[in-house]
């Protein structure tokens, strides 16, 4: 969650007006999802939409800096410092094999039985035909970087 802006808060670097509408729109969507009533969903399923939006906002910042090169390094670091994007998740995206990673919980060994990885990390070619795979942690349907 981004820090609260006060009088002493540093002004955002140049280029902020380019990404601000998208960042605030995703932030508003996260707030709307947090305020919804979840009487019909299981406890883990309540957070799936929040994880998805959090991933979307981090991915937007990552792509704007590394692929499209439309924002400066100063603005990129400002977004990470103000917690608009997840720095740990972005660091994993830079490594080979983790380009499509949905969340850090899927690779955390303490979150899964037998110290393994999540089912969504298994490439679809190694799964049974027609089998629907969905992560119990974040609702991902497959974030393996292979075929």
Short mmCIF file of N, CA, C and O in Angstrom, two decimals:
data_model
loop_
_atom_site.label_atom_id
_atom_site.label_comp_id
_atom_site.label_asym_id
_atom_site.label_seq_id
_atom_site.Cartn_x
_atom_site.Cartn_y
_atom_site.Cartn_z
N UNK A 1 0.84 -1.17 0.00
CA UNK A 1 0.00 0.00 0.00
C UNK A 1 0.89 1.23 0.00
O UNK A 1 1.84 1.32 0.76
N UNK A 2 0.60 2.20 -0.85
CA UNK A 2 1.42 3.41 -0.92
C UNK A 2 1.36 4.20 0.38
O UNK A 2 0.39 4.13 1.12
N UNK A 3 2.42 4.91 0.63
CA UNK A 3 2.50 5.73 1.83
C UNK A 3 1.55 6.92 1.74
O UNK A 3 1.18 7.36 0.65
N UNK A 4 1.19 7.45 2.88
CA UNK A 4 0.30 8.61 2.93
C UNK A 4 1.09 9.86 2.56
O UNK A 4 2.21 10.07 3.04
N UNK A 5 0.51 10.69 1.73
CA UNK A 5 1.18 11.91 1.28
C UNK A 5 0.94 13.02 2.30
O UNK A 5 -0.19 13.27 2.71
N UNK A 6 2.02 13.66 2.71
CA UNK A 6 1.95 14.80 3.63
C UNK A 6 2.66 15.99 3.01
O UNK A 6 3.13 15.92 1.88
N UNK A 7 2.80 17.04 3.78
CA UNK A 7 3.50 18.24 3.30
C UNK A 7 4.97 17.94 3.06
O UNK A 7 5.58 18.46 2.13
N UNK A 8 5.55 17.08 3.89
CA UNK A 8 6.98 16.76 3.79
C UNK A 8 7.30 15.69 2.75
O UNK A 8 8.46 15.41 2.49
N UNK A 9 6.30 15.08 2.18
CA UNK A 9 6.52 14.05 1.18
C UNK A 9 7.19 14.65 -0.05
O UNK A 9 6.81 15.72 -0.52
N UNK A 10 8.19 13.91 -0.55
CA UNK A 10 8.87 14.39 -1.76
C UNK A 10 7.93 14.38 -2.95
O UNK A 10 7.07 13.52 -3.07
N UNK A 11 8.13 15.33 -3.81
CA UNK A 11 7.32 15.41 -5.02
C UNK A 11 7.75 14.30 -5.97
O UNK A 11 8.92 13.95 -6.05
N UNK A 12 6.79 13.75 -6.67
CA UNK A 12 7.07 12.66 -7.61
C UNK A 12 7.94 13.17 -8.75
O UNK A 12 7.81 14.31 -9.20
N UNK A 13 8.85 12.34 -9.27
CA UNK A 13 9.71 12.73 -10.39
C UNK A 13 8.93 12.99 -11.67
O UNK A 13 7.74 12.66 -11.77
N UNK A 14 9.63 13.55 -12.64
CA UNK A 14 9.03 13.81 -13.95
C UNK A 14 8.56 12.50 -14.57
O UNK A 14 9.23 11.48 -14.46
N UNK A 15 7.42 12.54 -15.23
CA UNK A 15 6.87 11.36 -15.85
C UNK A 15 5.77 10.71 -15.02
O UNK A 15 5.12 9.77 -15.47
N UNK A 16 5.59 11.19 -13.80
CA UNK A 16 4.57 10.61 -12.93
C UNK A 16 3.18 10.78 -13.53
O UNK A 16 2.34 9.89 -13.42
N UNK A 17 2.96 11.91 -14.19
CA UNK A 17 1.64 12.16 -14.78
C UNK A 17 1.32 11.16 -15.89
O UNK A 17 0.15 10.96 -16.22
N UNK A 18 2.33 10.49 -16.45
CA UNK A 18 2.12 9.48 -17.48
C UNK A 18 1.54 8.20 -16.89
O UNK A 18 0.63 7.59 -17.48
N UNK A 19 2.01 7.78 -15.72
CA UNK A 19 1.57 6.51 -15.14
C UNK A 19 0.55 6.67 -14.02
O UNK A 19 -0.06 5.69 -13.61
N UNK A 20 0.37 7.87 -13.53
CA UNK A 20 -0.53 8.09 -12.39
C UNK A 20 -1.96 7.62 -12.63
O UNK A 20 -2.55 6.97 -11.74
N UNK A 21 -2.59 7.90 -13.79
CA UNK A 21 -3.98 7.44 -13.97
C UNK A 21 -4.13 5.92 -13.84
O UNK A 21 -5.08 5.45 -13.20
N UNK A 22 -3.22 5.17 -14.41
CA UNK A 22 -3.30 3.71 -14.35
C UNK A 22 -3.06 3.21 -12.94
O UNK A 22 -3.77 2.33 -12.46
N UNK A 23 -2.07 3.78 -12.26
CA UNK A 23 -1.74 3.37 -10.89
C UNK A 23 -2.91 3.65 -9.96
O UNK A 23 -3.30 2.80 -9.14
N UNK A 24 -3.50 4.83 -10.06
CA UNK A 24 -4.63 5.17 -9.18
C UNK A 24 -5.88 4.35 -9.52
O UNK A 24 -6.64 3.99 -8.62
N UNK A 25 -6.09 4.05 -10.80
CA UNK A 25 -7.24 3.23 -11.18
C UNK A 25 -7.13 1.83 -10.58
O UNK A 25 -8.12 1.31 -10.04
N UNK A 26 -5.96 1.23 -10.66
CA UNK A 26 -5.76 -0.10 -10.08
C UNK A 26 -5.88 -0.03 -8.55
O UNK A 26 -6.45 -0.92 -7.92
N UNK A 27 -5.38 1.05 -7.96
CA UNK A 27 -5.51 1.23 -6.50
C UNK A 27 -6.97 1.35 -6.08
O UNK A 27 -7.37 0.80 -5.05
N UNK A 28 -7.77 2.04 -6.88
CA UNK A 28 -9.20 2.16 -6.59
C UNK A 28 -9.91 0.81 -6.73
O UNK A 28 -10.81 0.48 -5.96
N UNK A 29 -9.50 0.03 -7.72
CA UNK A 29 -10.08 -1.30 -7.89
C UNK A 29 -9.75 -2.19 -6.70
O UNK A 29 -10.60 -2.96 -6.24
N UNK A 30 -8.52 -2.08 -6.18
CA UNK A 30 -8.13 -2.85 -5.00
C UNK A 30 -9.00 -2.46 -3.81
O UNK A 30 -9.48 -3.32 -3.07
N UNK A 31 -9.23 -1.16 -3.63
CA UNK A 31 -10.08 -0.69 -2.53
C UNK A 31 -11.51 -1.20 -2.66
O UNK A 31 -12.15 -1.58 -1.67
N UNK A 32 -12.03 -1.20 -3.89
CA UNK A 32 -13.38 -1.71 -4.11
C UNK A 32 -13.50 -3.19 -3.76
O UNK A 32 -14.48 -3.63 -3.16
N UNK A 33 -12.50 -3.97 -4.14
CA UNK A 33 -12.50 -5.40 -3.85
C UNK A 33 -12.39 -5.63 -2.35
O UNK A 33 -13.04 -6.52 -1.79
N UNK A 34 -11.58 -4.82 -1.66
CA UNK A 34 -11.44 -4.97 -0.21
C UNK A 34 -12.75 -4.68 0.52
O UNK A 34 -13.02 -5.26 1.57
N UNK A 35 -13.57 -3.80 -0.02
CA UNK A 35 -14.82 -3.41 0.63
C UNK A 35 -16.01 -4.31 0.29
O UNK A 35 -17.08 -4.12 0.84
N UNK A 36 -15.83 -5.27 -0.62
CA UNK A 36 -16.92 -6.17 -0.98
C UNK A 36 -17.19 -7.16 0.14
O UNK A 36 -16.32 -7.49 0.93
N UNK A 37 -18.41 -7.66 0.18
CA UNK A 37 -18.78 -8.71 1.14
C UNK A 37 -18.47 -10.07 0.52
O UNK A 37 -18.79 -10.32 -0.64
N UNK A 38 -17.84 -10.94 1.29
CA UNK A 38 -17.42 -12.25 0.79
C UNK A 38 -18.13 -13.37 1.53
O UNK A 38 -17.51 -14.24 2.10
N UNK A 39 -19.42 -13.40 1.52
CA UNK A 39 -20.13 -14.43 2.25
C UNK A 39 -20.16 -15.76 1.49
O UNK A 39 -20.26 -16.82 2.09
N UNK A 40 -20.08 -15.73 0.17
CA UNK A 40 -20.21 -16.95 -0.62
C UNK A 40 -18.87 -17.57 -1.02
O UNK A 40 -18.86 -18.64 -1.62
N UNK A 41 -17.76 -16.96 -0.67
CA UNK A 41 -16.45 -17.49 -1.07
C UNK A 41 -15.71 -18.08 0.12
O UNK A 41 -15.94 -17.70 1.26
N UNK A 42 -14.81 -19.01 -0.19
CA UNK A 42 -13.96 -19.58 0.85
C UNK A 42 -12.92 -18.54 1.27
O UNK A 42 -12.66 -17.58 0.54
N UNK A 43 -12.32 -18.75 2.42
CA UNK A 43 -11.39 -17.75 2.95
C UNK A 43 -10.23 -17.44 2.01
O UNK A 43 -9.94 -16.27 1.76
N UNK A 44 -9.53 -18.44 1.43
CA UNK A 44 -8.43 -18.10 0.51
C UNK A 44 -8.90 -17.40 -0.76
O UNK A 44 -8.20 -16.57 -1.32
N UNK A 45 -10.10 -17.72 -1.22
CA UNK A 45 -10.62 -17.14 -2.46
C UNK A 45 -10.92 -15.65 -2.32
O UNK A 45 -11.02 -14.94 -3.31
N UNK A 46 -11.06 -15.17 -1.12
CA UNK A 46 -11.36 -13.76 -0.89
C UNK A 46 -10.23 -12.85 -1.36
O UNK A 46 -10.45 -11.72 -1.75
N UNK A 47 -9.01 -13.36 -1.29
CA UNK A 47 -7.84 -12.55 -1.60
C UNK A 47 -7.35 -12.70 -3.03
O UNK A 47 -6.43 -12.01 -3.45
N UNK A 48 -7.92 -13.61 -3.80
CA UNK A 48 -7.44 -13.87 -5.15
C UNK A 48 -7.50 -12.64 -6.04
O UNK A 48 -6.57 -12.35 -6.78
N UNK A 49 -8.58 -11.90 -5.98
CA UNK A 49 -8.72 -10.70 -6.82
C UNK A 49 -7.71 -9.63 -6.40
O UNK A 49 -7.15 -8.92 -7.25
N UNK A 50 -7.44 -9.53 -5.11
CA UNK A 50 -6.44 -8.56 -4.63
C UNK A 50 -5.05 -8.93 -5.13
O UNK A 50 -4.30 -8.08 -5.58
N UNK A 51 -4.71 -10.22 -5.08
CA UNK A 51 -3.42 -10.68 -5.60
C UNK A 51 -3.30 -10.38 -7.09
O UNK A 51 -2.25 -9.96 -7.57
N UNK A 52 -4.39 -10.60 -7.82
CA UNK A 52 -4.38 -10.36 -9.26
C UNK A 52 -4.15 -8.88 -9.58
O UNK A 52 -3.33 -8.53 -10.44
N UNK A 53 -4.82 -7.99 -8.85
CA UNK A 53 -4.65 -6.55 -9.08
C UNK A 53 -3.27 -6.07 -8.63
O UNK A 53 -2.66 -5.21 -9.28
N UNK A 54 -2.77 -6.63 -7.54
CA UNK A 54 -1.42 -6.29 -7.07
C UNK A 54 -0.38 -6.69 -8.11
O UNK A 54 0.55 -5.92 -8.41
N UNK A 55 -0.55 -7.88 -8.69
CA UNK A 55 0.34 -8.35 -9.75
C UNK A 55 0.25 -7.43 -10.97
O UNK A 55 1.27 -7.07 -11.57
N UNK A 56 -0.96 -7.02 -11.31
CA UNK A 56 -1.17 -6.17 -12.49
C UNK A 56 -0.48 -4.82 -12.32
O UNK A 56 0.16 -4.32 -13.25
N UNK A 57 -0.56 -4.23 -11.13
CA UNK A 57 0.07 -2.94 -10.90
C UNK A 57 1.60 -3.06 -10.93
O UNK A 57 2.27 -2.23 -11.54
N UNK A 58 2.14 -4.10 -10.32
CA UNK A 58 3.59 -4.31 -10.34
C UNK A 58 4.08 -4.59 -11.76
O UNK A 58 5.13 -4.08 -12.17
N UNK A 59 3.31 -5.37 -12.50
CA UNK A 59 3.70 -5.71 -13.87
C UNK A 59 3.69 -4.46 -14.76
O UNK A 59 4.54 -4.32 -15.64
N UNK A 60 2.73 -3.58 -14.54
CA UNK A 60 2.65 -2.34 -15.31
C UNK A 60 3.91 -1.49 -15.10
O UNK A 60 4.51 -1.02 -16.08
N UNK A 61 4.33 -1.34 -13.87
CA UNK A 61 5.53 -0.56 -13.57
C UNK A 61 6.76 -1.23 -14.18
O UNK A 61 7.61 -0.57 -14.78
N UNK A 62 6.84 -2.54 -14.06
CA UNK A 62 7.96 -3.31 -14.60
C UNK A 62 8.07 -3.14 -16.12
O UNK A 62 9.14 -2.87 -16.66
N UNK A 63 6.95 -3.30 -16.81
CA UNK A 63 6.97 -3.19 -18.27
C UNK A 63 7.24 -1.76 -18.75
O UNK A 63 7.90 -1.57 -19.76
N UNK A 64 6.72 -0.78 -18.03
CA UNK A 64 6.96 0.61 -18.41
C UNK A 64 8.44 0.97 -18.31
O UNK A 64 8.93 1.79 -19.08
N UNK A 65 9.16 0.35 -17.37
CA UNK A 65 10.57 0.67 -17.21
C UNK A 65 11.47 -0.23 -18.07
O UNK A 65 12.34 0.26 -18.78
N UNK A 66 11.26 -1.54 -18.03
CA UNK A 66 12.19 -2.45 -18.69
C UNK A 66 11.90 -2.68 -20.17
O UNK A 66 12.82 -2.83 -20.97
N UNK A 67 10.64 -2.77 -20.56
CA UNK A 67 10.32 -3.09 -21.94
C UNK A 67 10.02 -1.85 -22.79
O UNK A 67 10.59 -1.66 -23.84
N UNK A 68 9.12 -1.02 -22.32
CA UNK A 68 8.73 0.15 -23.09
C UNK A 68 9.68 1.32 -22.90
O UNK A 68 9.74 2.21 -23.74
N UNK A 69 10.40 1.33 -21.78
CA UNK A 69 11.38 2.38 -21.45
C UNK A 69 10.76 3.77 -21.52
O UNK A 69 11.35 4.71 -22.02
N UNK A 70 9.54 3.89 -20.99
CA UNK A 70 8.83 5.16 -21.01
C UNK A 70 8.97 5.95 -19.71
O UNK A 70 8.57 7.10 -19.65
N UNK A 71 9.50 5.30 -18.66
CA UNK A 71 9.71 6.02 -17.41
C UNK A 71 11.18 5.98 -17.04
O UNK A 71 11.92 5.08 -17.44
N UNK A 72 11.61 6.97 -16.28
CA UNK A 72 13.02 7.07 -15.89
C UNK A 72 13.31 6.14 -14.71
O UNK A 72 12.40 5.66 -14.04
N UNK A 73 14.59 5.91 -14.47
CA UNK A 73 15.00 5.09 -13.33
C UNK A 73 14.58 5.75 -12.02
O UNK A 73 14.18 5.08 -11.07
N UNK A 74 14.66 7.06 -11.99
CA UNK A 74 14.27 7.80 -10.79
C UNK A 74 12.78 7.57 -10.48
O UNK A 74 12.41 7.33 -9.32
N UNK A 75 11.93 7.61 -11.48
CA UNK A 75 10.50 7.38 -11.29
C UNK A 75 10.23 5.92 -10.92
O UNK A 75 9.40 5.63 -10.06
N UNK A 76 10.95 5.00 -11.55
CA UNK A 76 10.83 3.58 -11.24
C UNK A 76 11.17 3.31 -9.77
O UNK A 76 10.41 2.64 -9.06
N UNK A 77 12.26 3.86 -9.31
CA UNK A 77 12.66 3.68 -7.91
C UNK A 77 11.69 4.37 -6.96
O UNK A 77 11.43 3.88 -5.86
N UNK A 78 11.14 5.51 -7.38
CA UNK A 78 10.14 6.20 -6.57
C UNK A 78 8.90 5.32 -6.40
O UNK A 78 8.35 5.22 -5.30
N UNK A 79 8.45 4.67 -7.47
CA UNK A 79 7.28 3.79 -7.40
C UNK A 79 7.52 2.61 -6.47
O UNK A 79 6.63 2.22 -5.70
N UNK A 80 8.72 2.05 -6.50
CA UNK A 80 9.03 0.93 -5.62
C UNK A 80 9.17 1.40 -4.17
O UNK A 80 8.74 0.71 -3.24
N UNK A 81 9.77 2.57 -3.97
CA UNK A 81 9.94 3.10 -2.62
C UNK A 81 8.59 3.45 -1.99
O UNK A 81 8.38 3.22 -0.80
N UNK A 82 7.68 3.98 -2.78
CA UNK A 82 6.35 4.33 -2.28
C UNK A 82 5.41 3.12 -2.28
O UNK A 82 4.22 3.25 -2.01
N UNK A 83 5.92 1.95 -2.62
CA UNK A 83 5.23 0.67 -2.58
C UNK A 83 4.04 0.60 -3.55
O UNK A 83 3.02 -0.02 -3.25
N UNK A 84 4.18 1.23 -4.70
CA UNK A 84 3.20 1.06 -5.75
C UNK A 84 3.42 -0.27 -6.46
O UNK A 84 2.50 -0.84 -7.02
N UNK A 85 4.65 -0.76 -6.44
CA UNK A 85 4.99 -2.05 -7.04
C UNK A 85 5.75 -2.88 -6.03
O UNK A 85 6.37 -2.36 -5.10
N UNK A 86 5.72 -4.20 -6.21
CA UNK A 86 6.40 -5.12 -5.31
C UNK A 86 7.83 -5.35 -5.81
O UNK A 86 8.04 -6.01 -6.83
N UNK A 87 8.80 -4.82 -5.08
CA UNK A 87 10.20 -4.90 -5.51
C UNK A 87 10.71 -6.34 -5.53
O UNK A 87 11.47 -6.73 -6.43
N UNK A 88 10.29 -7.17 -4.60
CA UNK A 88 10.73 -8.56 -4.55
C UNK A 88 10.19 -9.35 -5.73
O UNK A 88 10.89 -10.17 -6.32
N UNK A 89 8.95 -9.11 -6.08
CA UNK A 89 8.34 -9.80 -7.22
C UNK A 89 8.99 -9.37 -8.53
O UNK A 89 9.29 -10.20 -9.39
N UNK A 90 9.26 -8.09 -8.66
CA UNK A 90 9.93 -7.58 -9.87
C UNK A 90 11.34 -8.14 -9.98
O UNK A 90 11.80 -8.47 -11.07
N UNK A 91 12.03 -8.30 -8.85
CA UNK A 91 13.37 -8.89 -8.87
C UNK A 91 13.33 -10.32 -9.37
O UNK A 91 14.23 -10.77 -10.09
N UNK A 92 12.28 -11.06 -9.02
CA UNK A 92 12.13 -12.44 -9.52
C UNK A 92 11.83 -12.46 -11.01
O UNK A 92 12.30 -13.34 -11.73
N UNK A 93 11.06 -11.50 -11.50
CA UNK A 93 10.73 -11.45 -12.93
C UNK A 93 11.97 -11.27 -13.78
O UNK A 93 11.99 -11.68 -14.94
N UNK A 94 13.01 -10.67 -13.25
CA UNK A 94 14.23 -10.46 -14.01
C UNK A 94 15.05 -11.73 -14.18
O UNK A 94 15.90 -11.82 -15.04
N UNK A 95 14.79 -12.74 -13.34
CA UNK A 95 15.53 -14.00 -13.41
C UNK A 95 14.88 -14.94 -14.41
O UNK A 95 13.67 -14.93 -14.59
N UNK A 96 15.70 -15.79 -15.04
CA UNK A 96 15.15 -16.74 -16.00
C UNK A 96 14.35 -17.81 -15.27
O UNK A 96 14.73 -18.26 -14.19
N UNK A 97 13.23 -18.18 -15.86
CA UNK A 97 12.36 -19.17 -15.27
C UNK A 97 11.25 -18.57 -14.41
O UNK A 97 10.31 -19.25 -14.03
N UNK A 98 11.35 -17.30 -14.10
CA UNK A 98 10.36 -16.64 -13.26
C UNK A 98 9.69 -15.46 -13.97
O UNK A 98 9.10 -14.62 -13.33
N UNK A 99 9.76 -15.42 -15.29
CA UNK A 99 9.25 -14.27 -16.05
C UNK A 99 7.75 -14.07 -15.90
O UNK A 99 7.26 -12.96 -16.00
N UNK A 100 7.00 -15.14 -15.65
CA UNK A 100 5.54 -15.05 -15.56
C UNK A 100 5.04 -15.31 -14.14
O UNK A 100 3.85 -15.60 -13.95
N UNK A 101 5.89 -15.24 -13.15
CA UNK A 101 5.53 -15.56 -11.78
C UNK A 101 4.36 -14.69 -11.30
O UNK A 101 4.36 -13.48 -11.50
N UNK A 102 3.36 -15.33 -10.69
CA UNK A 102 2.16 -14.59 -10.27
C UNK A 102 2.33 -13.96 -8.89
O UNK A 102 1.90 -12.84 -8.67
N UNK A 103 2.92 -14.67 -7.96
CA UNK A 103 3.14 -14.12 -6.61
C UNK A 103 4.28 -14.88 -5.95
O UNK A 103 4.66 -15.96 -6.38
N UNK A 104 4.82 -14.31 -4.90
CA UNK A 104 5.95 -14.93 -4.20
C UNK A 104 5.52 -16.12 -3.36
O UNK A 104 6.35 -16.96 -3.02
N UNK A 105 4.25 -16.22 -3.03
CA UNK A 105 3.77 -17.34 -2.23
C UNK A 105 3.87 -18.65 -3.01
O UNK A 105 3.97 -19.72 -2.41
N UNK A 106 3.81 -18.59 -4.32
CA UNK A 106 3.84 -19.80 -5.14
C UNK A 106 5.22 -20.45 -5.17
O UNK A 106 5.34 -21.63 -5.49
N UNK A 107 6.27 -19.71 -4.86
CA UNK A 107 7.61 -20.30 -4.86
C UNK A 107 8.17 -20.43 -3.44
O UNK A 107 9.26 -20.95 -3.26
N UNK A 108 7.41 -19.99 -2.46
CA UNK A 108 7.84 -20.10 -1.07
C UNK A 108 7.68 -21.55 -0.60
O UNK A 108 6.58 -22.11 -0.63
N UNK A 109 8.76 -22.15 -0.16
CA UNK A 109 8.71 -23.55 0.26
C UNK A 109 7.94 -23.74 1.56
O UNK A 109 7.40 -24.80 1.81
N UNK A 110 7.86 -22.71 2.37
CA UNK A 110 7.15 -22.85 3.64
C UNK A 110 5.63 -22.83 3.46
O UNK A 110 4.90 -23.23 4.36
N UNK A 111 5.13 -22.41 2.31
CA UNK A 111 3.69 -22.32 2.07
C UNK A 111 3.08 -23.63 1.55
O UNK A 111 1.87 -23.74 1.44
N UNK A 112 3.92 -24.63 1.22
CA UNK A 112 3.43 -25.83 0.56
C UNK A 112 3.89 -27.09 1.29
O UNK A 112 4.91 -27.09 1.97
N UNK A 113 3.11 -28.15 1.11
CA UNK A 113 3.46 -29.44 1.71
C UNK A 113 4.73 -29.99 1.07
O UNK A 113 4.98 -29.80 -0.11
N UNK A 114 5.51 -30.64 1.84
CA UNK A 114 6.73 -31.32 1.40
C UNK A 114 7.79 -30.36 0.85
O UNK A 114 8.70 -30.77 0.16
N UNK A 115 7.68 -29.08 1.11
CA UNK A 115 8.70 -28.11 0.72
C UNK A 115 8.84 -27.90 -0.77
O UNK A 115 9.90 -27.52 -1.24
N UNK A 116 7.80 -28.12 -1.55
CA UNK A 116 7.86 -27.97 -3.00
C UNK A 116 7.32 -26.62 -3.45
O UNK A 116 7.16 -25.70 -2.66
N UNK A 117 7.06 -26.56 -4.72
CA UNK A 117 6.48 -25.35 -5.30
C UNK A 117 5.00 -25.58 -5.58
O UNK A 117 4.49 -26.69 -5.46
N UNK A 118 4.32 -24.55 -5.96
CA UNK A 118 2.88 -24.59 -6.22
C UNK A 118 2.59 -25.31 -7.53
O UNK A 118 3.42 -25.37 -8.44
N UNK A 119 1.37 -25.83 -7.66
CA UNK A 119 0.96 -26.55 -8.88
C UNK A 119 0.94 -25.63 -10.09
O UNK A 119 1.15 -26.08 -11.21
N UNK A 120 0.73 -24.35 -9.89
CA UNK A 120 0.68 -23.43 -11.03
C UNK A 120 2.06 -23.21 -11.65
O UNK A 120 2.17 -22.69 -12.75
N UNK A 121 3.12 -23.63 -10.98
CA UNK A 121 4.48 -23.50 -11.50
C UNK A 121 4.86 -24.67 -12.42
O UNK A 121 5.90 -24.64 -13.05
N UNK A 122 4.03 -25.69 -12.50
CA UNK A 122 4.30 -26.84 -13.35
C UNK A 122 3.89 -26.49 -14.78
O UNK A 122 2.79 -26.01 -15.01
N UNK A 123 4.78 -26.70 -15.77
CA UNK A 123 4.41 -26.40 -17.17
C UNK A 123 3.21 -27.21 -17.62
O UNK A 123 3.03 -28.37 -17.23
N UNK A 124 2.38 -26.63 -18.45
CA UNK A 124 1.14 -27.28 -18.89
C UNK A 124 1.42 -28.55 -19.69
O UNK A 124 0.60 -29.46 -19.73
N UNK A 125 2.58 -28.63 -20.34
CA UNK A 125 2.93 -29.83 -21.12
C UNK A 125 3.14 -31.04 -20.21
O UNK A 125 2.97 -32.18 -20.64
N UNK A 126 3.48 -30.83 -18.95
CA UNK A 126 3.73 -31.93 -18.03
C UNK A 126 2.49 -32.33 -17.23
O UNK A 126 2.55 -33.22 -16.40
N UNK A 127 1.38 -31.66 -17.45
CA UNK A 127 0.13 -31.98 -16.75
C UNK A 127 -0.74 -32.87 -17.63
O UNK A 127 -0.54 -32.97 -18.83
N UNK A 128 -1.74 -33.49 -17.01
CA UNK A 128 -2.67 -34.32 -17.76
C UNK A 128 -3.50 -33.44 -18.70
O UNK A 128 -3.79 -32.30 -18.39
N UNK A 129 -3.91 -34.01 -19.83
CA UNK A 129 -4.73 -33.28 -20.80
C UNK A 129 -6.09 -32.96 -20.19
O UNK A 129 -6.72 -33.81 -19.57
N UNK A 130 -6.55 -31.74 -20.36
CA UNK A 130 -7.87 -31.34 -19.90
C UNK A 130 -8.00 -31.11 -18.42
O UNK A 130 -9.08 -30.87 -17.92
N UNK A 131 -6.91 -31.20 -17.68
CA UNK A 131 -6.96 -31.01 -16.24
C UNK A 131 -6.91 -29.52 -15.92
O UNK A 131 -6.03 -28.81 -16.39
N UNK A 132 -7.87 -29.05 -15.14
CA UNK A 132 -7.92 -27.65 -14.73
C UNK A 132 -7.04 -27.47 -13.50
O UNK A 132 -7.25 -28.12 -12.48
N UNK A 133 -6.05 -26.62 -13.63
CA UNK A 133 -5.12 -26.36 -12.53
C UNK A 133 -5.37 -24.96 -12.01
O UNK A 133 -5.45 -24.01 -12.79
N UNK A 134 -5.50 -24.86 -10.70
CA UNK A 134 -5.67 -23.54 -10.08
C UNK A 134 -4.98 -23.55 -8.73
O UNK A 134 -5.18 -24.45 -7.92
N UNK A 135 -4.18 -22.55 -8.50
CA UNK A 135 -3.43 -22.41 -7.26
C UNK A 135 -4.40 -22.13 -6.11
O UNK A 135 -5.32 -21.33 -6.25
N UNK A 136 -4.17 -22.75 -4.98
CA UNK A 136 -5.01 -22.52 -3.81
C UNK A 136 -4.60 -21.24 -3.08
O UNK A 136 -5.38 -20.70 -2.31
N UNK A 137 -3.38 -20.78 -3.30
CA UNK A 137 -2.89 -19.59 -2.61
C UNK A 137 -3.42 -18.30 -3.24
O UNK A 137 -3.87 -17.40 -2.54
N UNK A 138 -3.32 -18.21 -4.58
CA UNK A 138 -3.65 -16.94 -5.24
C UNK A 138 -4.63 -17.07 -6.41
O UNK A 138 -5.00 -16.07 -7.00
N UNK A 139 -5.04 -18.28 -6.76
CA UNK A 139 -6.00 -18.46 -7.83
C UNK A 139 -5.41 -18.47 -9.22
O UNK A 139 -6.13 -18.47 -10.21
N UNK A 140 -4.10 -18.52 -9.32
CA UNK A 140 -3.41 -18.53 -10.61
C UNK A 140 -3.68 -19.85 -11.33
O UNK A 140 -3.77 -20.90 -10.72
N UNK A 141 -3.78 -19.78 -12.65
CA UNK A 141 -4.04 -20.99 -13.44
C UNK A 141 -2.82 -21.44 -14.23
O UNK A 141 -2.93 -22.20 -15.15
N UNK A 142 -1.67 -20.92 -13.88
CA UNK A 142 -0.45 -21.36 -14.54
C UNK A 142 0.49 -20.20 -14.79
O UNK A 142 0.19 -19.35 -15.61
N UNK A 143 1.60 -20.18 -14.08
CA UNK A 143 2.57 -19.10 -14.29
C UNK A 143 3.96 -19.68 -14.57
O UNK A 143 4.96 -19.03 -14.32
N UNK A 144 4.02 -20.89 -15.08
CA UNK A 144 5.29 -21.48 -15.46
C UNK A 144 5.80 -20.80 -16.71
O UNK A 144 5.03 -20.47 -17.62
N UNK A 145 7.11 -20.61 -16.79
CA UNK A 145 7.70 -19.89 -17.92
C UNK A 145 7.98 -20.78 -19.12
O UNK A 145 8.36 -20.30 -20.16
N UNK A 146 7.79 -22.08 -18.98
CA UNK A 146 8.05 -22.98 -20.10
C UNK A 146 6.81 -23.20 -20.94
O UNK A 146 5.80 -22.54 -20.82
N UNK A 147 6.88 -24.20 -21.84
CA UNK A 147 5.73 -24.54 -22.70
C UNK A 147 4.67 -25.27 -21.91
O UNK A 147 4.88 -26.07 -21.10
#
